[in-house]
Tab-separated table of C-alpha atoms in Angstrom:
chain	number	residue	atom	x	y	z
A	1	MET	CA	-90.624	91.789	-45.326
A	2	PHE	CA	-91.901	89.386	-42.666
A	3	GLY	CA	-89.607	88.682	-39.717
A	4	THR	CA	-88.631	85.070	-39.026
A	5	THR	CA	-89.580	85.302	-35.357
A	6	ARG	CA	-93.057	86.545	-36.286
A	7	LEU	CA	-93.505	83.755	-38.829
A	8	GLN	CA	-92.491	81.264	-36.143
A	9	ALA	CA	-95.163	82.678	-33.858
A	10	LEU	CA	-97.836	82.343	-36.554
A	11	HIS	CA	-96.714	78.799	-37.371
A	12	ALA	CA	-96.873	77.835	-33.682
A	13	VAL	CA	-100.392	79.250	-33.329
A	14	ALA	CA	-101.487	77.420	-36.473
A	15	THR	CA	-100.108	74.187	-34.998
A	16	HIS	CA	-101.316	74.484	-31.402
A	17	ARG	CA	-104.511	76.564	-31.846
A	18	THR	CA	-103.975	78.604	-28.672
A	19	VAL	CA	-101.555	81.398	-27.860
A	20	GLY	CA	-100.650	79.718	-24.566
A	21	LYS	CA	-99.615	76.417	-26.127
A	22	ALA	CA	-97.842	78.223	-28.955
A	23	ALA	CA	-95.911	80.278	-26.414
A	24	ALA	CA	-94.926	77.151	-24.463
A	25	SER	CA	-93.625	75.466	-27.624
A	26	LEU	CA	-91.496	78.525	-28.398
A	27	HIS	CA	-90.391	78.997	-24.763
A	28	LEU	CA	-91.909	82.498	-24.788
A	29	THR	CA	-94.623	84.227	-22.797
A	30	SER	CA	-98.144	84.481	-24.177
A	31	SER	CA	-97.735	88.239	-24.222
A	32	ALA	CA	-94.615	87.987	-26.392
A	33	VAL	CA	-96.402	85.753	-28.913
A	34	SER	CA	-99.384	88.121	-29.026
A	35	GLN	CA	-97.031	91.011	-29.704
A	36	GLN	CA	-95.357	89.097	-32.544
A	37	LEU	CA	-98.753	88.316	-34.080
A	38	ALA	CA	-99.831	91.938	-33.803
A	39	ALA	CA	-96.657	93.104	-35.526
A	40	LEU	CA	-97.112	90.502	-38.245
A	41	GLU	CA	-100.683	91.672	-38.850
A	42	ARG	CA	-99.405	95.204	-39.311
A	43	GLU	CA	-96.828	93.968	-41.808
A	44	ALA	CA	-99.419	91.859	-43.640
A	45	GLY	CA	-102.071	94.567	-43.584
A	46	ALA	CA	-104.731	92.029	-42.612
A	47	ALA	CA	-106.151	90.290	-39.553
A	48	LEU	CA	-104.526	86.875	-39.192
A	49	THR	CA	-106.435	85.406	-36.233
A	50	GLU	CA	-109.913	85.582	-34.729
A	51	PRO	CA	-111.498	84.235	-31.516
A	52	ALA	CA	-112.813	80.651	-31.576
A	53	GLY	CA	-114.276	79.528	-28.258
A	54	ARG	CA	-111.489	79.533	-25.685
A	55	GLY	CA	-108.854	79.533	-28.376
A	56	ILE	CA	-108.235	81.250	-31.666
A	57	ARG	CA	-108.297	80.260	-35.296
A	58	LEU	CA	-106.649	81.649	-38.366
A	59	THR	CA	-108.495	83.887	-40.755
A	60	PRO	CA	-108.294	83.182	-44.497
A	61	ALA	CA	-105.347	85.576	-44.645
A	62	GLY	CA	-103.792	83.840	-41.669
A	63	LEU	CA	-104.123	80.437	-43.314
A	64	VAL	CA	-102.426	81.674	-46.471
A	65	LEU	CA	-99.547	83.255	-44.587
A	66	ALA	CA	-99.210	80.266	-42.230
A	67	GLU	CA	-98.733	77.968	-45.211
A	68	HIS	CA	-95.963	80.183	-46.534
A	69	ALA	CA	-94.475	80.458	-43.042
A	70	ALA	CA	-94.227	76.667	-42.793
A	71	ALA	CA	-92.440	76.513	-46.149
A	72	VAL	CA	-90.032	79.313	-45.196
A	73	LEU	CA	-89.235	77.742	-41.816
A	74	ASP	CA	-88.667	74.351	-43.437
A	75	ARG	CA	-86.206	75.869	-45.905
A	76	LEU	CA	-84.388	77.676	-43.106
A	77	ALA	CA	-84.201	74.422	-41.137
A	78	VAL	CA	-82.708	72.651	-44.143
A	79	ALA	CA	-80.172	75.462	-44.481
A	80	ARG	CA	-79.276	75.100	-40.798
A	81	ARG	CA	-78.916	71.336	-41.162
A	82	ASP	CA	-76.693	71.702	-44.214
A	83	LEU	CA	-74.485	74.170	-42.355
A	84	ASP	CA	-74.290	71.809	-39.374
A	85	ARG	CA	-73.166	69.016	-41.658
A	86	LEU	CA	-70.182	71.124	-42.708
A	87	ASP	CA	-68.895	70.778	-39.175
A	88	ASP	CA	-68.191	67.239	-38.023
A	89	ASP	CA	-67.421	68.232	-34.444
A	90	VAL	CA	-69.753	66.425	-32.043
A	91	VAL	CA	-70.108	68.905	-29.199
A	92	GLY	CA	-72.689	70.504	-27.005
A	93	PRO	CA	-75.683	68.868	-25.327
A	94	VAL	CA	-77.831	66.157	-26.905
A	95	ARG	CA	-81.118	65.431	-25.122
A	96	ILE	CA	-82.353	61.836	-25.335
A	97	GLY	CA	-85.630	60.330	-24.198
A	98	ALA	CA	-85.982	56.547	-24.099
A	99	ILE	CA	-88.328	53.812	-22.971
A	100	PRO	CA	-87.264	52.385	-19.595
A	101	THR	CA	-86.107	49.002	-20.951
A	102	THR	CA	-83.651	50.635	-23.346
A	103	VAL	CA	-82.440	53.005	-20.642
A	104	HIS	CA	-81.496	49.899	-18.658
A	105	ALA	CA	-80.260	47.707	-21.526
A	106	LEU	CA	-78.737	50.086	-24.057
A	107	ALA	CA	-78.109	53.486	-22.500
A	108	PRO	CA	-75.147	52.756	-20.174
A	109	ALA	CA	-72.968	51.216	-22.890
A	110	SER	CA	-74.169	53.723	-25.504
A	111	LEU	CA	-73.306	56.697	-23.305
A	112	ALA	CA	-69.929	55.126	-22.562
A	113	ARG	CA	-69.266	54.831	-26.304
A	114	LEU	CA	-70.196	58.487	-26.785
A	115	ARG	CA	-67.992	59.604	-23.910
A	116	ARG	CA	-64.988	57.768	-25.334
A	117	ALA	CA	-65.521	58.941	-28.919
A	118	HIS	CA	-66.752	62.475	-28.223
A	119	PRO	CA	-65.582	63.728	-24.817
A	120	ASP	CA	-66.975	67.217	-25.426
A	121	LEU	CA	-70.522	65.923	-25.946
A	122	VAL	CA	-72.884	66.325	-23.002
A	123	VAL	CA	-75.699	63.748	-22.948
A	124	LEU	CA	-78.939	64.456	-21.080
A	125	LEU	CA	-81.043	61.309	-20.655
A	126	GLU	CA	-84.535	60.739	-19.300
A	127	ASP	CA	-86.855	57.773	-19.517
A	128	GLY	CA	-90.424	57.938	-20.752
A	129	GLU	CA	-92.935	56.213	-22.983
A	130	ALA	CA	-93.438	57.279	-26.593
A	131	GLU	CA	-96.596	59.125	-25.554
A	132	GLN	CA	-94.383	61.564	-23.627
A	133	THR	CA	-91.121	61.596	-25.569
A	134	LEU	CA	-92.437	61.994	-29.127
A	135	PRO	CA	-94.356	65.240	-28.388
A	136	ALA	CA	-91.261	66.521	-26.577
A	137	LEU	CA	-89.193	65.675	-29.661
A	138	VAL	CA	-91.578	67.509	-31.983
A	139	ASN	CA	-91.626	70.548	-29.685
A	140	GLY	CA	-87.829	70.678	-29.606
A	141	ASP	CA	-87.426	69.661	-25.962
A	142	LEU	CA	-85.627	66.446	-26.995
A	143	ASP	CA	-83.141	65.811	-29.802
A	144	LEU	CA	-83.566	62.030	-30.007
A	145	THR	CA	-86.001	59.492	-28.630
A	146	VAL	CA	-85.976	55.695	-28.471
A	147	VAL	CA	-89.427	54.140	-28.797
A	148	GLU	CA	-90.965	50.688	-29.057
A	149	ASN	CA	-93.335	49.424	-31.747
A	150	TRP	CA	-95.663	46.633	-30.748
A	151	ASP	CA	-97.016	44.255	-33.375
A	152	GLY	CA	-100.170	45.929	-34.690
A	153	LEU	CA	-99.702	48.917	-32.388
A	154	PRO	CA	-96.631	50.906	-33.529
A	155	ALA	CA	-95.561	54.224	-32.107
A	156	PRO	CA	-96.977	57.157	-34.087
A	157	VAL	CA	-94.792	58.723	-36.754
A	158	PRO	CA	-94.865	62.520	-36.352
A	159	ALA	CA	-94.448	64.658	-39.440
A	160	ARG	CA	-90.926	65.784	-40.327
A	161	THR	CA	-89.199	63.070	-38.311
A	162	SER	CA	-86.749	60.351	-39.322
A	163	ARG	CA	-86.254	56.961	-37.708
A	164	THR	CA	-84.077	53.897	-37.839
A	165	ARG	CA	-84.534	50.468	-36.316
A	166	LEU	CA	-82.139	49.599	-33.528
A	167	CYS	CA	-83.213	46.023	-32.857
A	168	ASP	CA	-86.015	43.483	-32.703
A	169	ASP	CA	-87.028	42.175	-29.306
A	170	ILE	CA	-88.764	38.848	-28.638
A	171	LEU	CA	-91.268	38.378	-25.809
A	172	ASP	CA	-91.740	35.173	-23.857
A	173	LEU	CA	-94.538	34.012	-21.604
A	174	ALA	CA	-93.718	34.026	-17.900
A	175	LEU	CA	-95.650	31.412	-15.930
A	176	PRO	CA	-95.564	30.083	-12.373
A	177	ARG	CA	-93.269	27.062	-12.415
A	178	GLU	CA	-96.048	24.738	-11.224
A	179	HIS	CA	-98.523	25.699	-13.975
A	180	PRO	CA	-99.168	22.796	-16.400
A	181	LEU	CA	-98.210	24.881	-19.443
A	182	ALA	CA	-94.851	25.794	-17.923
A	183	ALA	CA	-93.455	22.305	-18.469
A	184	THR	CA	-93.876	22.354	-22.252
A	185	GLY	CA	-91.172	24.901	-23.088
A	186	ARG	CA	-93.286	26.271	-25.930
A	187	VAL	CA	-96.943	27.266	-25.850
A	188	ALA	CA	-99.319	28.006	-28.713
A	189	LEU	CA	-101.225	31.184	-27.953
A	190	SER	CA	-104.435	29.335	-28.779
A	191	ASP	CA	-103.670	27.002	-25.840
A	192	LEU	CA	-104.140	29.949	-23.483
A	193	VAL	CA	-107.886	29.752	-24.088
A	194	GLY	CA	-109.288	28.121	-20.992
A	195	ALA	CA	-105.892	28.052	-19.254
A	196	ASP	CA	-107.344	29.924	-16.272
A	197	LEU	CA	-104.554	32.505	-16.137
A	198	THR	CA	-104.612	35.818	-14.314
A	199	TRP	CA	-102.325	38.492	-15.775
A	200	VAL	CA	-100.114	41.367	-14.759
A	201	ALA	CA	-99.676	44.150	-17.338
A	202	ASP	CA	-98.425	47.691	-17.660
A	203	THR	CA	-100.751	50.446	-16.551
A	204	SER	CA	-103.800	50.963	-18.756
A	205	SER	CA	-102.475	54.271	-20.146
A	206	THR	CA	-99.636	52.540	-22.039
A	207	ARG	CA	-99.452	50.918	-25.464
A	208	ALA	CA	-97.758	47.899	-23.840
A	209	HIS	CA	-100.969	47.246	-21.909
A	210	ASP	CA	-103.171	47.768	-24.954
A	211	TRP	CA	-100.986	45.496	-27.068
A	212	LEU	CA	-101.146	42.625	-24.554
A	213	VAL	CA	-104.925	42.787	-24.280
A	214	GLU	CA	-105.521	43.137	-28.021
A	215	ARG	CA	-102.988	40.432	-28.957
A	216	LEU	CA	-104.526	37.872	-26.612
A	217	ARG	CA	-108.029	38.742	-27.760
A	218	ARG	CA	-106.943	37.931	-31.311
A	219	GLU	CA	-106.383	34.373	-30.078
A	220	GLY	CA	-109.767	34.230	-28.367
A	221	VAL	CA	-108.322	34.884	-24.920
A	222	GLU	CA	-110.050	37.482	-22.742
A	223	PRO	CA	-107.259	38.228	-20.257
A	224	ARG	CA	-108.145	38.772	-16.617
A	225	VAL	CA	-105.697	41.541	-15.700
A	226	THR	CA	-105.664	42.038	-11.946
A	227	CYS	CA	-102.371	43.913	-11.527
A	228	LEU	CA	-101.468	47.066	-13.439
A	229	VAL	CA	-97.870	48.065	-12.705
A	230	CYS	CA	-94.951	49.332	-14.782
A	231	GLY	CA	-91.669	47.437	-14.745
A	232	PHE	CA	-90.928	43.953	-16.001
A	233	ALA	CA	-88.922	43.066	-12.881
A	234	ILE	CA	-92.051	43.674	-10.813
A	235	HIS	CA	-94.070	41.614	-13.296
A	236	LEU	CA	-91.746	38.657	-12.746
A	237	GLU	CA	-91.949	39.003	-8.974
A	238	LEU	CA	-95.746	38.941	-9.219
A	239	VAL	CA	-95.604	35.848	-11.416
A	240	ALA	CA	-93.437	34.162	-8.784
A	241	GLY	CA	-95.272	35.382	-5.712
A	242	ALA	CA	-98.875	35.768	-6.816
A	243	GLY	CA	-99.153	33.076	-9.477
A	244	LEU	CA	-99.853	35.526	-12.314
A	245	ALA	CA	-98.843	35.364	-15.987
A	246	ALA	CA	-96.962	38.017	-17.951
A	247	MET	CA	-95.329	38.691	-21.313
A	248	ILE	CA	-91.696	39.657	-20.761
A	249	PRO	CA	-89.343	41.037	-23.467
A	250	ARG	CA	-85.834	39.610	-23.686
A	251	LEU	CA	-84.246	43.049	-23.970
A	252	ALA	CA	-83.105	44.100	-20.495
A	253	ARG	CA	-84.732	41.030	-18.978
A	254	PRO	CA	-84.076	40.979	-15.228
A	255	ALA	CA	-83.032	37.887	-13.302
A	256	ILE	CA	-85.720	35.200	-13.407
A	257	PRO	CA	-87.060	34.338	-9.928
A	258	ALA	CA	-86.877	30.715	-8.870
A	259	GLY	CA	-90.628	30.263	-9.055
A	260	VAL	CA	-90.938	31.404	-12.686
A	261	ARG	CA	-90.575	29.473	-15.933
A	262	MET	CA	-90.054	31.374	-19.208
A	263	VAL	CA	-91.882	29.778	-22.133
A	264	GLU	CA	-91.595	30.586	-25.834
A	265	THR	CA	-94.799	31.292	-27.750
A	266	ASP	CA	-96.147	30.129	-31.073
A	267	PRO	CA	-96.372	32.350	-32.997
A	268	VAL	CA	-93.340	34.260	-31.745
A	269	LEU	CA	-94.266	37.630	-30.254
A	270	SER	CA	-91.994	40.586	-30.836
A	271	ARG	CA	-91.607	44.325	-30.799
A	272	THR	CA	-89.109	46.591	-32.512
A	273	VAL	CA	-87.074	49.387	-30.965
A	274	ASP	CA	-86.472	52.522	-33.054
A	275	ALA	CA	-84.509	55.730	-32.708
A	276	VAL	CA	-86.459	58.809	-33.855
A	277	TRP	CA	-85.283	62.369	-34.433
A	278	ARG	CA	-86.486	65.552	-36.107
A	279	THR	CA	-85.304	65.582	-39.706
A	280	ASP	CA	-84.489	69.280	-39.538
A	281	ARG	CA	-82.300	68.728	-36.459
A	282	GLU	CA	-80.154	65.841	-37.639
A	283	THR	CA	-77.004	67.277	-36.125
A	284	PRO	CA	-73.636	65.514	-35.823
A	285	ALA	CA	-74.458	64.907	-32.155
A	286	VAL	CA	-77.742	63.201	-33.022
A	287	ARG	CA	-76.078	61.043	-35.670
A	288	ALA	CA	-73.370	60.047	-33.204
A	289	ALA	CA	-75.967	59.094	-30.585
A	290	VAL	CA	-77.905	56.979	-33.090
A	291	ARG	CA	-74.702	55.165	-34.097
A	292	ALA	CA	-73.860	54.497	-30.453
A	293	PHE	CA	-77.274	53.034	-29.645
A	294	ARG	CA	-77.240	50.882	-32.787
A	295	ALA	CA	-73.740	49.580	-32.054
A	296	THR	CA	-74.752	48.706	-28.500
A	297	ALA	CA	-77.880	46.908	-29.663
A	298	GLU	CA	-75.897	44.875	-32.170
A	299	ALA	CA	-73.037	44.065	-29.792
A	300	ARG	CA	-74.911	43.274	-26.622
A	301	HIS	CA	-78.164	41.800	-27.901
A	302	PRO	CA	-77.492	39.809	-31.069
A	303	ASP	CA	-80.298	37.435	-30.115
A	304	VAL	CA	-82.948	40.157	-30.272
A	305	SER	CA	-81.932	41.915	-33.499
């Protein structure tokens, strides 16, 4: 009979391709994972891994057993989830990762709702982009993450995860008040061609940056991005002080500086905000957190949902 811990080690190696990364995902040492694999090979009576460059790969026997290990672990996870659902008590820690705008706009009221409804629940919150929080969710370091999906550039959907939409969020064009387009109140994106605008955007490692550049290029605009900084409040200050242009979402919009005019776009630009969790870890605490974030989005931001 194969031990569950040993099957978990094989599954982690099959997923991550190195003992070191597999050990990190399981919160074990590399030595402990190697020992589990060695014991599993003795139980299987066959070599399960072999060297491959700086990493390892599974042998044919390893591939066969890894496939069965995944199925066994999935069934055990379903059993755990079903047992959890028998208990409606929302207790213990729930670890949430969220994009910065939702941390500012949704998290305070959502955590207050959770504290009132479930005083024994401990919420651990950290901000981060989907590129950081989704891998942490898959690896089990987070229980829930809130991500954004840009038009044409959605957040990836990892295997064995569930998601629900919290709200839609509209973006407006921020222009210096003296710019000719600022007086119109509504600007066709095609009118930005030849408008001689210089832009501020998120850093180039983010999907927000990539979305802005790709969306404007679709309209024939090659944006001149001279400032790469994270934070929409800073974007607005740069629009006011440096005469730049920016796309600013309405969710968690900071105070508009005196020198800035917000202009609607045609077509309307939007993103969606989703809550994502591992399907096999849909605990009462996770469900309660999702309900709290959805209720906050609906109550506080009816104009963006």
